[in-house]
Amino acid sequence: MSSNVPIQGSNITAPTPQNTPLNHAPIAAGLSRPTVPDITEDKEEDNDDDDDENALRGHALAMVQGKLAGLIGKSSGYLESLPVEVKRSVEALKGVQVKQNEIQNQYKKECLELEKKYLAIQKPLYERREAIINGSAAPTTEEIEEGEKQSLKDDEDYSPLPKDAPSGPTAIPEFWLTALRNHIGLAELITERDEAALKHLIDIRLSYLDEKDHDGKPGFKISFIFTSNEFFENEVLDKSYLYQDEVGYSGDFVYYKAIGTDIKWKEDKDLTKEYEIKKQRNKSMSFFRILAYIR
């Protein structure tokens, strides 16, 4: 997934911190092969036929896609066929929509300010969470009891923990790696090689960008905090998302661009590349391609 790529012409709904997708994946177009193969006497000839058939399918698909692409933005002729008085009404509707967009724009900006306000209110809880995860503070009896109440609501068969269990600060090993592996949108991006680096991930933090620093465009940043590791020099990997100035037709902010970190990889440790015996580097699927500043 590339970064630092402006998407100025699109109307793709932007992610917000409350509902952040990994990406907006395009619908992959393709024609499926038959589930039941043809029965032929000559196996080699069958393979050749398959190759020819695949080539024809590919050409046909390319032609269809080209035709469809050429229709984008073209009028169907319906509006042109309307009487002038009806066209005036259509233009009036556009004028009403402009005013509605202005109100929606203000609404979304106020929602963003509200998100900022409540992020600040929750900050002490996030700091407390970090301390418990990393073992720098021990959980309180009240926190444990509240957690057990919730566990009982979620599972009627839940058994409370023994009261005489030893207490004290205890880190939760590989907490963030486990959380990311169980995230439906991220799990498939994490390779076995990524896991070794993600074991060093100790916190994920959200912050909002100062619009003055980005030509008045709103946005937010997600920071991934790491301990010292064998893969890269950075202690923090950031990913920032900027919105366009106005909301789209869906009523939500629209992507402007994403900005990733220039990851300082240690020698032969770049997880976004595959190293072959001859040290030839090839692009590889990796969680860290999301975070990287990709040139």
Coordinates of C-alpha atoms in Angstrom, one line a residue, residues 4-223:
N4 CA 2.3 10.1 0.2
V5 CA 0.0 9.6 -2.8
P6 CA -2.6 12.4 -3.2
I7 CA -6.0 11.2 -4.1
Q8 CA -7.4 14.7 -4.9
G9 CA -9.9 13.6 -7.6
S10 CA -11.5 10.9 -5.6
N11 CA -14.6 10.8 -3.5
I12 CA -13.4 7.9 -1.4
T13 CA -14.7 8.2 2.2
A14 CA -11.8 9.0 4.5
P15 CA -11.1 6.9 7.6
T16 CA -11.7 8.6 10.9
P17 CA -10.1 7.5 14.1
Q18 CA -13.5 6.1 15.1
N19 CA -13.8 4.0 12.0
T20 CA -10.4 3.5 10.4
P21 CA -10.2 1.0 7.5
L22 CA -6.8 -0.2 6.4
N23 CA -7.5 0.8 2.8
H24 CA -10.3 1.0 0.3
A25 CA -9.5 -2.0 -1.8
P26 CA -10.7 -1.8 -5.4
I27 CA -12.9 -4.6 -6.6
A28 CA -10.7 -7.0 -8.5
A29 CA -12.1 -7.8 -11.8
G30 CA -11.6 -11.2 -13.4
L31 CA -13.2 -14.2 -15.0
S32 CA -13.1 -17.4 -13.1
R33 CA -12.0 -20.7 -14.6
P34 CA -14.6 -23.5 -15.0
T35 CA -14.8 -25.7 -11.9
V36 CA -15.1 -28.8 -14.0
P37 CA -12.3 -29.1 -16.6
D38 CA -13.0 -30.3 -20.1
I39 CA -12.1 -34.0 -20.8
T40 CA -9.6 -34.3 -23.6
E41 CA -7.6 -37.2 -24.9
D42 CA -4.4 -35.2 -25.4
K43 CA -3.2 -33.6 -22.1
E44 CA -0.6 -31.3 -23.8
E45 CA -3.1 -30.1 -26.3
D46 CA -5.5 -29.4 -23.4
N47 CA -2.8 -27.2 -21.7
D48 CA -2.3 -25.3 -24.9
D49 CA -6.0 -24.8 -25.3
D50 CA -6.2 -23.5 -21.8
D51 CA -3.4 -21.0 -22.5
D52 CA -5.2 -19.8 -25.6
E53 CA -8.5 -19.5 -23.8
N54 CA -6.9 -17.6 -20.9
A55 CA -5.3 -15.2 -23.4
L56 CA -8.7 -14.6 -25.2
R57 CA -10.4 -14.0 -21.8
G58 CA -7.7 -11.5 -20.9
H59 CA -8.1 -9.6 -24.2
A60 CA -11.9 -9.6 -23.8
L61 CA -11.7 -8.4 -20.3
A62 CA -9.3 -5.6 -21.2
M63 CA -11.6 -4.5 -24.0
V64 CA -14.6 -4.4 -21.7
Q65 CA -12.7 -2.5 -19.0
G66 CA -11.5 0.0 -21.7
K67 CA -15.1 0.6 -22.9
L68 CA -16.4 1.1 -19.3
A69 CA -13.6 3.5 -18.5
G70 CA -14.5 5.6 -21.5
L71 CA -18.1 6.0 -20.2
I72 CA -17.0 7.5 -16.9
G73 CA -18.2 11.1 -16.7
K74 CA -20.2 10.9 -19.9
S75 CA -23.8 12.0 -19.9
S76 CA -26.6 9.5 -20.7
G77 CA -28.4 12.2 -22.7
Y78 CA -31.3 12.3 -20.2
L79 CA -30.7 15.8 -18.9
E80 CA -30.1 17.2 -22.3
S81 CA -33.5 15.9 -23.4
L82 CA -35.5 17.7 -20.6
P83 CA -37.5 20.9 -21.3
V84 CA -35.8 24.1 -20.2
E85 CA -38.2 24.6 -17.3
V86 CA -37.2 21.2 -15.9
K87 CA -33.5 21.9 -16.4
R88 CA -34.0 25.1 -14.3
S89 CA -35.4 23.0 -11.5
V90 CA -32.5 20.6 -11.7
E91 CA -30.1 23.6 -11.4
A92 CA -32.1 24.8 -8.4
L93 CA -31.6 21.4 -6.7
K94 CA -27.9 21.8 -7.2
G95 CA -28.1 25.2 -5.4
V96 CA -30.0 23.6 -2.5
Q97 CA -27.3 20.8 -2.4
V98 CA -24.6 23.4 -2.2
K99 CA -26.1 24.9 1.0
Q100 CA -26.6 21.5 2.4
N101 CA -23.0 20.6 1.8
E102 CA -21.9 23.8 3.6
I103 CA -23.9 22.8 6.7
Q104 CA -22.6 19.2 6.5
N105 CA -19.1 20.5 6.2
Q106 CA -19.5 22.5 9.4
Y107 CA -21.1 19.5 11.1
K108 CA -18.2 17.2 10.3
K109 CA -15.7 19.9 11.5
E110 CA -17.6 20.1 14.8
C111 CA -17.6 16.3 15.1
L112 CA -13.8 16.3 14.6
E113 CA -13.4 18.9 17.4
L114 CA -15.6 16.7 19.6
E115 CA -13.4 13.7 18.8
K116 CA -10.4 15.7 19.8
K117 CA -12.1 16.7 23.1
Y118 CA -12.9 13.2 24.1
L119 CA -9.5 11.9 23.1
A120 CA -8.0 14.3 25.6
I121 CA -10.5 13.1 28.3
Q122 CA -9.5 9.5 27.6
K123 CA -5.8 10.1 27.5
P124 CA -5.3 9.1 31.2
L125 CA -7.0 5.8 30.5
Y126 CA -4.7 5.1 27.5
E127 CA -1.7 5.9 29.7
R128 CA -3.0 3.6 32.4
R129 CA -3.5 0.9 29.7
E130 CA 0.0 1.3 28.5
A131 CA 1.4 1.0 32.0
I132 CA -0.5 -2.3 32.7
I133 CA 0.4 -3.8 29.3
N134 CA 4.1 -3.1 29.7
G135 CA 4.2 -4.0 33.4
S136 CA 5.3 -0.6 34.7
A137 CA 2.3 -0.6 37.1
A138 CA 0.2 -3.2 38.8
P139 CA -3.5 -3.4 38.2
T140 CA -5.7 -2.3 41.1
T141 CA -8.3 -4.6 42.8
E142 CA -11.1 -2.3 41.5
E143 CA -9.8 -2.6 37.9
I144 CA -9.7 -6.4 38.1
E145 CA -13.2 -6.6 39.6
E146 CA -14.6 -4.4 36.9
G147 CA -12.9 -6.6 34.2
E148 CA -14.3 -9.7 35.8
K149 CA -17.8 -8.3 35.8
Q150 CA -17.5 -7.6 32.1
S151 CA -16.1 -11.1 31.4
L152 CA -19.1 -12.6 33.2
K153 CA -21.5 -10.6 31.1
D154 CA -19.7 -11.8 28.0
D155 CA -19.5 -15.4 29.1
E156 CA -21.8 -17.0 31.6
D157 CA -19.3 -19.8 32.2
Y158 CA -16.5 -17.4 33.2
S159 CA -14.8 -18.4 36.4
P160 CA -13.4 -15.5 38.6
L161 CA -9.7 -15.5 39.2
P162 CA -8.5 -16.7 42.6
K163 CA -8.3 -13.9 45.2
D164 CA -5.0 -15.1 46.7
A165 CA -3.1 -14.9 43.4
P166 CA 0.2 -13.1 43.6
S167 CA -0.2 -9.4 42.8
G168 CA 2.3 -6.9 41.3
P169 CA 3.3 -5.4 38.0
T170 CA 3.3 -8.1 35.3
A171 CA 3.7 -7.3 31.6
I172 CA 1.3 -8.8 29.0
P173 CA 3.7 -10.5 26.5
E174 CA 3.2 -9.6 22.8
F175 CA 0.0 -7.7 23.6
W176 CA 0.0 -5.6 20.5
L177 CA 1.1 -8.3 18.1
T178 CA -1.8 -10.4 19.4
A179 CA -4.2 -7.5 19.0
L180 CA -3.1 -6.8 15.4
R181 CA -3.2 -10.5 14.5
N182 CA -6.8 -10.6 15.6
H183 CA -7.8 -7.5 13.7
I184 CA -9.9 -8.5 10.7
G185 CA -8.5 -5.9 8.5
L186 CA -4.8 -6.3 9.4
A187 CA -4.3 -10.0 10.1
E188 CA -3.7 -11.0 6.5
L189 CA -1.0 -8.4 6.1
I190 CA 1.2 -9.6 8.9
T191 CA 3.8 -12.1 7.8
E192 CA 5.9 -14.4 9.9
R193 CA 8.8 -12.1 9.4
D194 CA 6.7 -9.1 10.5
E195 CA 5.8 -10.9 13.8
A196 CA 9.4 -10.9 15.0
A197 CA 9.5 -7.1 14.7
L198 CA 5.9 -6.5 16.0
K199 CA 6.9 -8.3 19.2
H200 CA 8.7 -5.1 20.0
L201 CA 5.6 -3.0 19.6
I202 CA 4.7 -1.6 23.0
D203 CA 2.0 1.0 22.3
I204 CA -0.2 2.6 19.6
R205 CA -1.2 6.2 20.0
L206 CA -3.6 8.5 18.2
S207 CA -3.2 12.2 17.8
Y208 CA -4.8 14.9 15.6
L209 CA -2.8 17.0 13.2
D210 CA -2.5 20.8 13.4
E211 CA -4.3 22.1 10.4
K212 CA -1.9 25.1 10.2
D213 CA 1.0 22.7 9.4
H214 CA -0.9 21.1 6.5
D215 CA -2.4 24.0 4.5
G216 CA -5.6 24.1 6.6
K217 CA -6.3 20.4 5.9
P218 CA -7.6 18.4 8.9
G219 CA -6.2 14.9 9.7
F220 CA -4.9 12.6 12.3
K221 CA -1.8 10.5 13.0
I222 CA -1.3 7.0 14.4
S223 CA 2.0 6.4 16.1

